[in-house]
PDB file of C-alpha atoms and ligand atoms in Angstrom:
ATOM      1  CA  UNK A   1      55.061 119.843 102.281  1.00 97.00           C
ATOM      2  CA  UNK A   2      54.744 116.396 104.492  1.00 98.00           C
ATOM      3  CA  UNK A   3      58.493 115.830 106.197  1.00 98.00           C
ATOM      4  CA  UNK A   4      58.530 112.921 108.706  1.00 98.00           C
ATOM      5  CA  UNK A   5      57.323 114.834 111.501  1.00 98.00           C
ATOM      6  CA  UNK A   6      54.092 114.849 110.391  1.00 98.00           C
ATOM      7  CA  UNK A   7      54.093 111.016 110.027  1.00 98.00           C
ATOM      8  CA  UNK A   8      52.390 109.619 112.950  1.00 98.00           C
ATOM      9  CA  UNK A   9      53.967 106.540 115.062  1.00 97.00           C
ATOM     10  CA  UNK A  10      53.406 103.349 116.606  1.00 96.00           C
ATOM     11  CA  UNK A  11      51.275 104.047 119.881  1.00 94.00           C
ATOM     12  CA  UNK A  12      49.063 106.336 117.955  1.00 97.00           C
ATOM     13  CA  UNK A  13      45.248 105.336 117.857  1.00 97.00           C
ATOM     14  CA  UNK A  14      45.205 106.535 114.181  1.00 98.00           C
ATOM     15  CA  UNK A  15      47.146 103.439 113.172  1.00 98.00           C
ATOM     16  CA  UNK A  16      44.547 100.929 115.336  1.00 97.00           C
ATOM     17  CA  UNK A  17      41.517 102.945 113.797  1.00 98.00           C
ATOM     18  CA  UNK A  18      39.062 101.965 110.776  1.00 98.00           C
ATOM     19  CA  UNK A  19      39.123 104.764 108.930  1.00 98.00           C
ATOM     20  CA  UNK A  20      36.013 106.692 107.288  1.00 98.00           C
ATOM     21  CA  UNK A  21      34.941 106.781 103.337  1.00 98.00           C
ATOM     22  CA  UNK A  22      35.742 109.783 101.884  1.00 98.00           C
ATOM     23  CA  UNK A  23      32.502 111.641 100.329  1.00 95.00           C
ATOM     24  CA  UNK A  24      32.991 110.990  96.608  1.00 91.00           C
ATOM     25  CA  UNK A  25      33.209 113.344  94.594  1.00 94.00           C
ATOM     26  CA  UNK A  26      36.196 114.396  97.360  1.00 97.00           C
ATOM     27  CA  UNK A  27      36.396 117.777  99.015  1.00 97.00           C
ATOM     28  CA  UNK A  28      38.903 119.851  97.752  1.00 97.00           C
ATOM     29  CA  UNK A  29      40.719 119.648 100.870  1.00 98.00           C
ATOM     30  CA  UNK A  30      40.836 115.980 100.928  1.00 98.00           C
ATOM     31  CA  UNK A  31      42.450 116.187  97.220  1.00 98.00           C
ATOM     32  CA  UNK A  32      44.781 118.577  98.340  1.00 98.00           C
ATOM     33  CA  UNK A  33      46.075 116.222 101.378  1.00 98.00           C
ATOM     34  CA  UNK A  34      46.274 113.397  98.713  1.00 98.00           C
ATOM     35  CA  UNK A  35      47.907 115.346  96.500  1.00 98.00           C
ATOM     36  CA  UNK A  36      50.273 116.470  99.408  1.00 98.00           C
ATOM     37  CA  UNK A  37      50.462 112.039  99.858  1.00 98.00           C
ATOM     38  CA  UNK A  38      51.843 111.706  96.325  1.00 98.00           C
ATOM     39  CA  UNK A  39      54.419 114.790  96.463  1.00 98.00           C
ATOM     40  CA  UNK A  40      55.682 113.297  99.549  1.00 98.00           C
ATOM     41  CA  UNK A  41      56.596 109.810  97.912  1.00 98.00           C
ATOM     42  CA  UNK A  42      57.936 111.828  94.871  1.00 98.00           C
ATOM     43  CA  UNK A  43      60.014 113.544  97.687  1.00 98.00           C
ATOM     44  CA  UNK A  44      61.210 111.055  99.869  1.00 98.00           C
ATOM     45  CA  UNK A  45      62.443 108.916  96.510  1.00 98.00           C
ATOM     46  CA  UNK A  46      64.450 112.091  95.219  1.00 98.00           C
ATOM     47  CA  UNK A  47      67.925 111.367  96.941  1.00 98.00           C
ATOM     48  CA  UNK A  48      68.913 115.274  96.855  1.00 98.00           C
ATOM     49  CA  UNK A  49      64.994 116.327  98.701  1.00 98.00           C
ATOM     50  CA  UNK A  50      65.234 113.107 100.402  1.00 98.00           C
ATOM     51  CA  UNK A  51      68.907 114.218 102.060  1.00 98.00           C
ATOM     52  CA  UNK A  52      67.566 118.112 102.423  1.00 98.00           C
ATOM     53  CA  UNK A  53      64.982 117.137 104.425  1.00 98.00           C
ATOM     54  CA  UNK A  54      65.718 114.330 105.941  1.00 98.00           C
ATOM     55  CA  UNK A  55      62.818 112.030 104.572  1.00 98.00           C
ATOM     56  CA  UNK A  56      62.830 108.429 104.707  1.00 98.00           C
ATOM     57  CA  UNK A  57      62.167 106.729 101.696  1.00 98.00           C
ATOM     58  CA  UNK A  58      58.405 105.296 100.972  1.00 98.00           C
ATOM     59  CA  UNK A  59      56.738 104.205  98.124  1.00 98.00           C
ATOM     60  CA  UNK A  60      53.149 103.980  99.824  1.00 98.00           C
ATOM     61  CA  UNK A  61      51.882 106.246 102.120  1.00 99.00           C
ATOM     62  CA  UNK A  62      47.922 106.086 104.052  1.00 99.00           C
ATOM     63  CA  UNK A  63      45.895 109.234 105.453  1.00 99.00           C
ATOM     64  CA  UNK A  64      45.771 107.060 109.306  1.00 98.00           C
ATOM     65  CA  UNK A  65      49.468 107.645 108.958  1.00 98.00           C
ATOM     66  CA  UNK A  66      49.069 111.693 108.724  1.00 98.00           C
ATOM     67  CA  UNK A  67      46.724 111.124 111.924  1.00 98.00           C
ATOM     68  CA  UNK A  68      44.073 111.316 109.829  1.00 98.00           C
ATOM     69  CA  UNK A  69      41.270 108.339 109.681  1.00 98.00           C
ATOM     70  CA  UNK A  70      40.039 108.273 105.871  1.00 98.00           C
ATOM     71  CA  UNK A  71      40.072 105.784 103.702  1.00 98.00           C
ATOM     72  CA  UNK A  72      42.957 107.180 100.772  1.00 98.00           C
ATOM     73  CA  UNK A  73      46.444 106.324 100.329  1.00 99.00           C
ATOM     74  CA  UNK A  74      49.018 107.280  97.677  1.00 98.00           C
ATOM     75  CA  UNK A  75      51.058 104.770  96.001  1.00 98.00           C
ATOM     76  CA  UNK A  76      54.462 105.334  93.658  1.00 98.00           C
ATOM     77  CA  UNK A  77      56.258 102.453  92.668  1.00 98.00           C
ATOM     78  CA  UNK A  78      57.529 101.302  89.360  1.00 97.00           C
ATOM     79  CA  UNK A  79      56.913  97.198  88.777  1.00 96.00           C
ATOM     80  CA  UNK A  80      59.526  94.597  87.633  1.00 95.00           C
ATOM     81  CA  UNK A  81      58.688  95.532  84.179  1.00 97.00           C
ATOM     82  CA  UNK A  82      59.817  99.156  84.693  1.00 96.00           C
ATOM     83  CA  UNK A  83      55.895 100.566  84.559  1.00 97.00           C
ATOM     84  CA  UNK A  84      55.469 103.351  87.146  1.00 98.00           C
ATOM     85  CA  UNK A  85      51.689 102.858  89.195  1.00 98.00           C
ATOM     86  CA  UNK A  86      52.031 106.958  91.062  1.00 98.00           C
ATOM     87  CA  UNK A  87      48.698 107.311  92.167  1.00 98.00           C
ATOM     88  CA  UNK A  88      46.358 108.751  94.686  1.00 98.00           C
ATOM     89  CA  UNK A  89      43.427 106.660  95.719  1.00 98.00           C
ATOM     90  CA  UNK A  90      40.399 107.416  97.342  1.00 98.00           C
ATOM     91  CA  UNK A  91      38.295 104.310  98.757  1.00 98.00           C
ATOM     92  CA  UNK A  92      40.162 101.779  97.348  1.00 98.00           C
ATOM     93  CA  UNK A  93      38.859  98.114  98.022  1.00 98.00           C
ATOM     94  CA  UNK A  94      40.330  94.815  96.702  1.00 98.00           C
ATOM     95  CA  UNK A  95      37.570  92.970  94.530  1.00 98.00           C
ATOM     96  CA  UNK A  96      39.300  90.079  93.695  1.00 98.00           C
ATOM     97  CA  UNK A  97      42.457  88.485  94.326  1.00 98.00           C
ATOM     98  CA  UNK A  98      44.584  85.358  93.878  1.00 98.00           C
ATOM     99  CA  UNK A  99      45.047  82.052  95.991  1.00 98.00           C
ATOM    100  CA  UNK A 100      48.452  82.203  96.083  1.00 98.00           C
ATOM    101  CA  UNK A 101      50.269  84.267  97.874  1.00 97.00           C
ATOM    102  CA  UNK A 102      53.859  86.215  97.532  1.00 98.00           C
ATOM    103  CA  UNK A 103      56.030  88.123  99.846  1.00 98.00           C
ATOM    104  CA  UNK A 104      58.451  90.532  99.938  1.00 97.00           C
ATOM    105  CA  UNK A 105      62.594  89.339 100.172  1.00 95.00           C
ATOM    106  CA  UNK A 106      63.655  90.727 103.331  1.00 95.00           C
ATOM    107  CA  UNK A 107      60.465  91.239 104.875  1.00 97.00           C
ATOM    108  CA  UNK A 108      58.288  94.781 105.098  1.00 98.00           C
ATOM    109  CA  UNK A 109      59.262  98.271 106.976  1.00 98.00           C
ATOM    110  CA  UNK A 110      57.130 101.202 107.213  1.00 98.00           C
ATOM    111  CA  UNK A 111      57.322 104.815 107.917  1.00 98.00           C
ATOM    112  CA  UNK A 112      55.569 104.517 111.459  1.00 98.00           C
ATOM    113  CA  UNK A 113      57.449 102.075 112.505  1.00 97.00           C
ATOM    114  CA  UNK A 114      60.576 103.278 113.676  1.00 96.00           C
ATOM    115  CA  UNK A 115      62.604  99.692 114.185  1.00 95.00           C
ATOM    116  CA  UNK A 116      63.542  96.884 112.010  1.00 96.00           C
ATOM    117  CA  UNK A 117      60.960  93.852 112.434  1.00 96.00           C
ATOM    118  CA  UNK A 118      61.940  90.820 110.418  1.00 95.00           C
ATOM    119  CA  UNK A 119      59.908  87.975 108.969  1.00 96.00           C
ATOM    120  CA  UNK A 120      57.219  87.474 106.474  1.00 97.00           C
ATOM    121  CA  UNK A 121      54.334  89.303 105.199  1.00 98.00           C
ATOM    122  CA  UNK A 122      52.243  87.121 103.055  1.00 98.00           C
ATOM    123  CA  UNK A 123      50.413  88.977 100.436  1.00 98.00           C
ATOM    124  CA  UNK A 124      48.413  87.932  97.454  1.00 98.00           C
ATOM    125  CA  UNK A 125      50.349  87.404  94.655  1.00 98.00           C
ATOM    126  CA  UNK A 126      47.915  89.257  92.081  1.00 98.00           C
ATOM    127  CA  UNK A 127      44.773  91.368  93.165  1.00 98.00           C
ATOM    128  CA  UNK A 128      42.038  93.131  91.585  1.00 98.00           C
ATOM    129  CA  UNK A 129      41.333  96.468  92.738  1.00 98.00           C
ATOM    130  CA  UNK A 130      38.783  99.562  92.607  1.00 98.00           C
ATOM    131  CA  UNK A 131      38.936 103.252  93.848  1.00 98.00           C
ATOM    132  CA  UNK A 132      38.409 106.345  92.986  1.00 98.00           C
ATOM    133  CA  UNK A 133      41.426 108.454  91.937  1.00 97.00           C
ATOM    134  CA  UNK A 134      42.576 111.926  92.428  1.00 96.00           C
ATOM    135  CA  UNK A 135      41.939 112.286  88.334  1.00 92.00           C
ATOM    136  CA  UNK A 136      38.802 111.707  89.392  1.00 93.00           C
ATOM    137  CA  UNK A 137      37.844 108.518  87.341  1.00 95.00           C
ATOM    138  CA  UNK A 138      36.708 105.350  88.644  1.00 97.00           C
ATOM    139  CA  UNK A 139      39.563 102.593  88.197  1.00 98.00           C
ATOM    140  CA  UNK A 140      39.598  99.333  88.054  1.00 98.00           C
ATOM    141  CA  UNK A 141      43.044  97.708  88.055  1.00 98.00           C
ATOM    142  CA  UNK A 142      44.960  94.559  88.284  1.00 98.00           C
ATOM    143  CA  UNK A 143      48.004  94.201  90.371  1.00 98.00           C
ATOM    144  CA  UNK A 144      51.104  92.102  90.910  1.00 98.00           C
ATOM    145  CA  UNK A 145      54.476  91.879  91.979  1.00 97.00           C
ATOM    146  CA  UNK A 146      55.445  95.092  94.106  1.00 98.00           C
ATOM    147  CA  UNK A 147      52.855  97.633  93.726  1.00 98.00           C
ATOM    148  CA  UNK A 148      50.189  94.832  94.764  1.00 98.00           C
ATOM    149  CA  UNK A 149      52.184  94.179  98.121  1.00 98.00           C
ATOM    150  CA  UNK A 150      52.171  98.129  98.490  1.00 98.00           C
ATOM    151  CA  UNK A 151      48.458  98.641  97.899  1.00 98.00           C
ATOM    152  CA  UNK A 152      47.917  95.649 100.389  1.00 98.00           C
ATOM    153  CA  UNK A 153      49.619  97.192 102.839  1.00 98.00           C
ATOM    154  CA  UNK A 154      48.484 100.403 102.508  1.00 99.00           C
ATOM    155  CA  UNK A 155      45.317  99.094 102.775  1.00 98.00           C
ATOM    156  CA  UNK A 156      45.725  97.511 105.854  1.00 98.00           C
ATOM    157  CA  UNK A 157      46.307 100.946 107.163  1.00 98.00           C
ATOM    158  CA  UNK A 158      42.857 101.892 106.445  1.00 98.00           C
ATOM    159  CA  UNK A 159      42.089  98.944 108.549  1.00 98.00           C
ATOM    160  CA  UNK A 160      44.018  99.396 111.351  1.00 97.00           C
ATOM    161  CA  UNK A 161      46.850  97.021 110.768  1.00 97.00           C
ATOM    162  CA  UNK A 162      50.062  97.128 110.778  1.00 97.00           C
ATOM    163  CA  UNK A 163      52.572  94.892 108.877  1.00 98.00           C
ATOM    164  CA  UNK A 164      53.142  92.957 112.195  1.00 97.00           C
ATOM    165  CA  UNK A 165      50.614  91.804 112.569  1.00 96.00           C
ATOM    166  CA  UNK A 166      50.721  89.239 109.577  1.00 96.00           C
ATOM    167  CA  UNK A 167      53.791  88.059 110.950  1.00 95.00           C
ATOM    168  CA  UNK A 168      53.507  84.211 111.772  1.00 92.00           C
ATOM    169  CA  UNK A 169      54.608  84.106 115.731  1.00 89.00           C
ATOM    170  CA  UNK A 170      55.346  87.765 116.038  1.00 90.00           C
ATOM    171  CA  UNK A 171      55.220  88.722 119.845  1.00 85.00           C
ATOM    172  CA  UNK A 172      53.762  92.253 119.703  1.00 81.00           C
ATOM    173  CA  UNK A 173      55.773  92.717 123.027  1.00 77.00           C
ATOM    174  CA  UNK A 174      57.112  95.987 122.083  1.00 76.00           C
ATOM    175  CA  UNK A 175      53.840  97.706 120.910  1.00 74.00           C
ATOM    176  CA  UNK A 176      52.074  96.444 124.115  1.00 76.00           C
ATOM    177  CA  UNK A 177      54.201  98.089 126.375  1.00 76.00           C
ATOM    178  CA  UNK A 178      53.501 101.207 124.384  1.00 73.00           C
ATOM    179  CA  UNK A 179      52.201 104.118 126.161  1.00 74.00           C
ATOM    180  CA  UNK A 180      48.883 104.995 125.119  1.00 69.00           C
ATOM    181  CA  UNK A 181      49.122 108.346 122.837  1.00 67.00           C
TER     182      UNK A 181
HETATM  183  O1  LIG B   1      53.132 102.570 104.474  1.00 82.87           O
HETATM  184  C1  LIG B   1      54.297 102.859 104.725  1.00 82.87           C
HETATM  185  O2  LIG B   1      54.704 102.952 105.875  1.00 82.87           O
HETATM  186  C2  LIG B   1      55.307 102.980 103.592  1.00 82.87           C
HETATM  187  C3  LIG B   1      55.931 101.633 103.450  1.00 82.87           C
HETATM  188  C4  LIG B   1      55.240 100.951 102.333  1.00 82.87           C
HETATM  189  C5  LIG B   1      55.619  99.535 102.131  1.00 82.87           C
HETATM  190  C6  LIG B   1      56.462  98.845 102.979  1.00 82.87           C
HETATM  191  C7  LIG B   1      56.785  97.516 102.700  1.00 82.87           C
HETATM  192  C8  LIG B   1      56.228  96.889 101.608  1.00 82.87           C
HETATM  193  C9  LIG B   1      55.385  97.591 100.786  1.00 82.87           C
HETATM  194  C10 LIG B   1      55.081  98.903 101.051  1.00 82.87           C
HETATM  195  C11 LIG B   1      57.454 101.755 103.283  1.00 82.87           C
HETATM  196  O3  LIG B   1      58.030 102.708 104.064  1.00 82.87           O
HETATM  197  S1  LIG B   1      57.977 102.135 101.724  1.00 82.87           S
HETATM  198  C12 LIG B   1      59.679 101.695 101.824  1.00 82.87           C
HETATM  199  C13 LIG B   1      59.927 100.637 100.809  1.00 82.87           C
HETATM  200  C14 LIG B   1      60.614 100.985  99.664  1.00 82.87           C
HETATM  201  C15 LIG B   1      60.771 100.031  98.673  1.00 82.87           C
HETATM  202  C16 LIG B   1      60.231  98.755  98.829  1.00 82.87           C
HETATM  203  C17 LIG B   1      59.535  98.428  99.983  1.00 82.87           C
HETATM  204  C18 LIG B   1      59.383  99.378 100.987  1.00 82.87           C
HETATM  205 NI1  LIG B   2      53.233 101.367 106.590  1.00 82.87          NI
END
């Protein structure tokens, strides 16, 4: 099972990398480290795993983040409305999305970043997306509220950014005196 010691951390090139598109249909192995993606989340959000093994709660989590530079993440977040989105997605791309933009209260954290970073991430506010899912079906999907502010920034993980970085006037002081992993 994933624990946080296999999540990688700021400093590591995984996280500044473009990662690769996964061969579709996937490899078995690359369904089982998905699959692996989704338990984890499933994990981390069950207070009494979450306690055993010390796991810090996420509800998005990319392969860069596991060190390893392909483009899938898994996602598993319920929505305002109560629906839960637990998926695994392989080559997922936004095709459309809206003008305006959203945010989240409070600001963004993330499991490779090991320190509080305030401000706002600005995020579109509804998106249109496409991948290909560990059910293996095509999907194409609309998004708002919560789980489209986690698939954007899972995706940016596949792109080598970090939440950050979409911070207006954030000083990346701390990241630049980083030693180089
Ligand atoms: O990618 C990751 O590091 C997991 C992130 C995902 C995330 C952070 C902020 C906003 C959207 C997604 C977090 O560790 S998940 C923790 C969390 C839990 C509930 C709401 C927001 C973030
Ligand atoms: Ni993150």
């Amino acid at each position: 099972m994933i624990t946080m010691k296999d999540i990688v951390r700021e400093g590591h090139p995984a996280l500044r990398e473009i990662a690769e598109e996964v061969a579709v249909p996937p490899s078995s192995e690359d369904k089982e480290t998905l699959e692996k993606m989704l338990d984890f989340l499933k994990n981390s959000q069950d207070p009494e795993i979450a306690e055993k093994y010390n796991l810090r709660s996420g509800v998005g989590i990319a392969a860069p983040q596991l060190g390893i530079t392909k483009r899938m993440f898994a996602m598993y977040v319920t929505d305002d409305k109560d629906n839960l989105y637990s998926y695994g997605f392989f080559n997922p791309k936004i095709v459309s999305h809206s003008v305006e933009t959203t945010y989240l209260e409070g600001g963004e954290g993330c499991l490779s970043v090991d320190r509080e970073v305030p401000g706002t991430v600005p995020r579109y506010k509804r998106i249109t997306v496409e991948a290909f899912t560990l059910d293996n079906e095509k999907v194409k999907l609309r998004l708002r509220g919560l789980p489209a502010i986690v698939f954007q920034h899972e995706l940016d993980h596949l792109n080598g950014i970090m939440f950050y970085d979409r911070i207006e006037g954030y000083d990346d002081a701390f990241t630049k005196e980083l030693p180089k992993l």
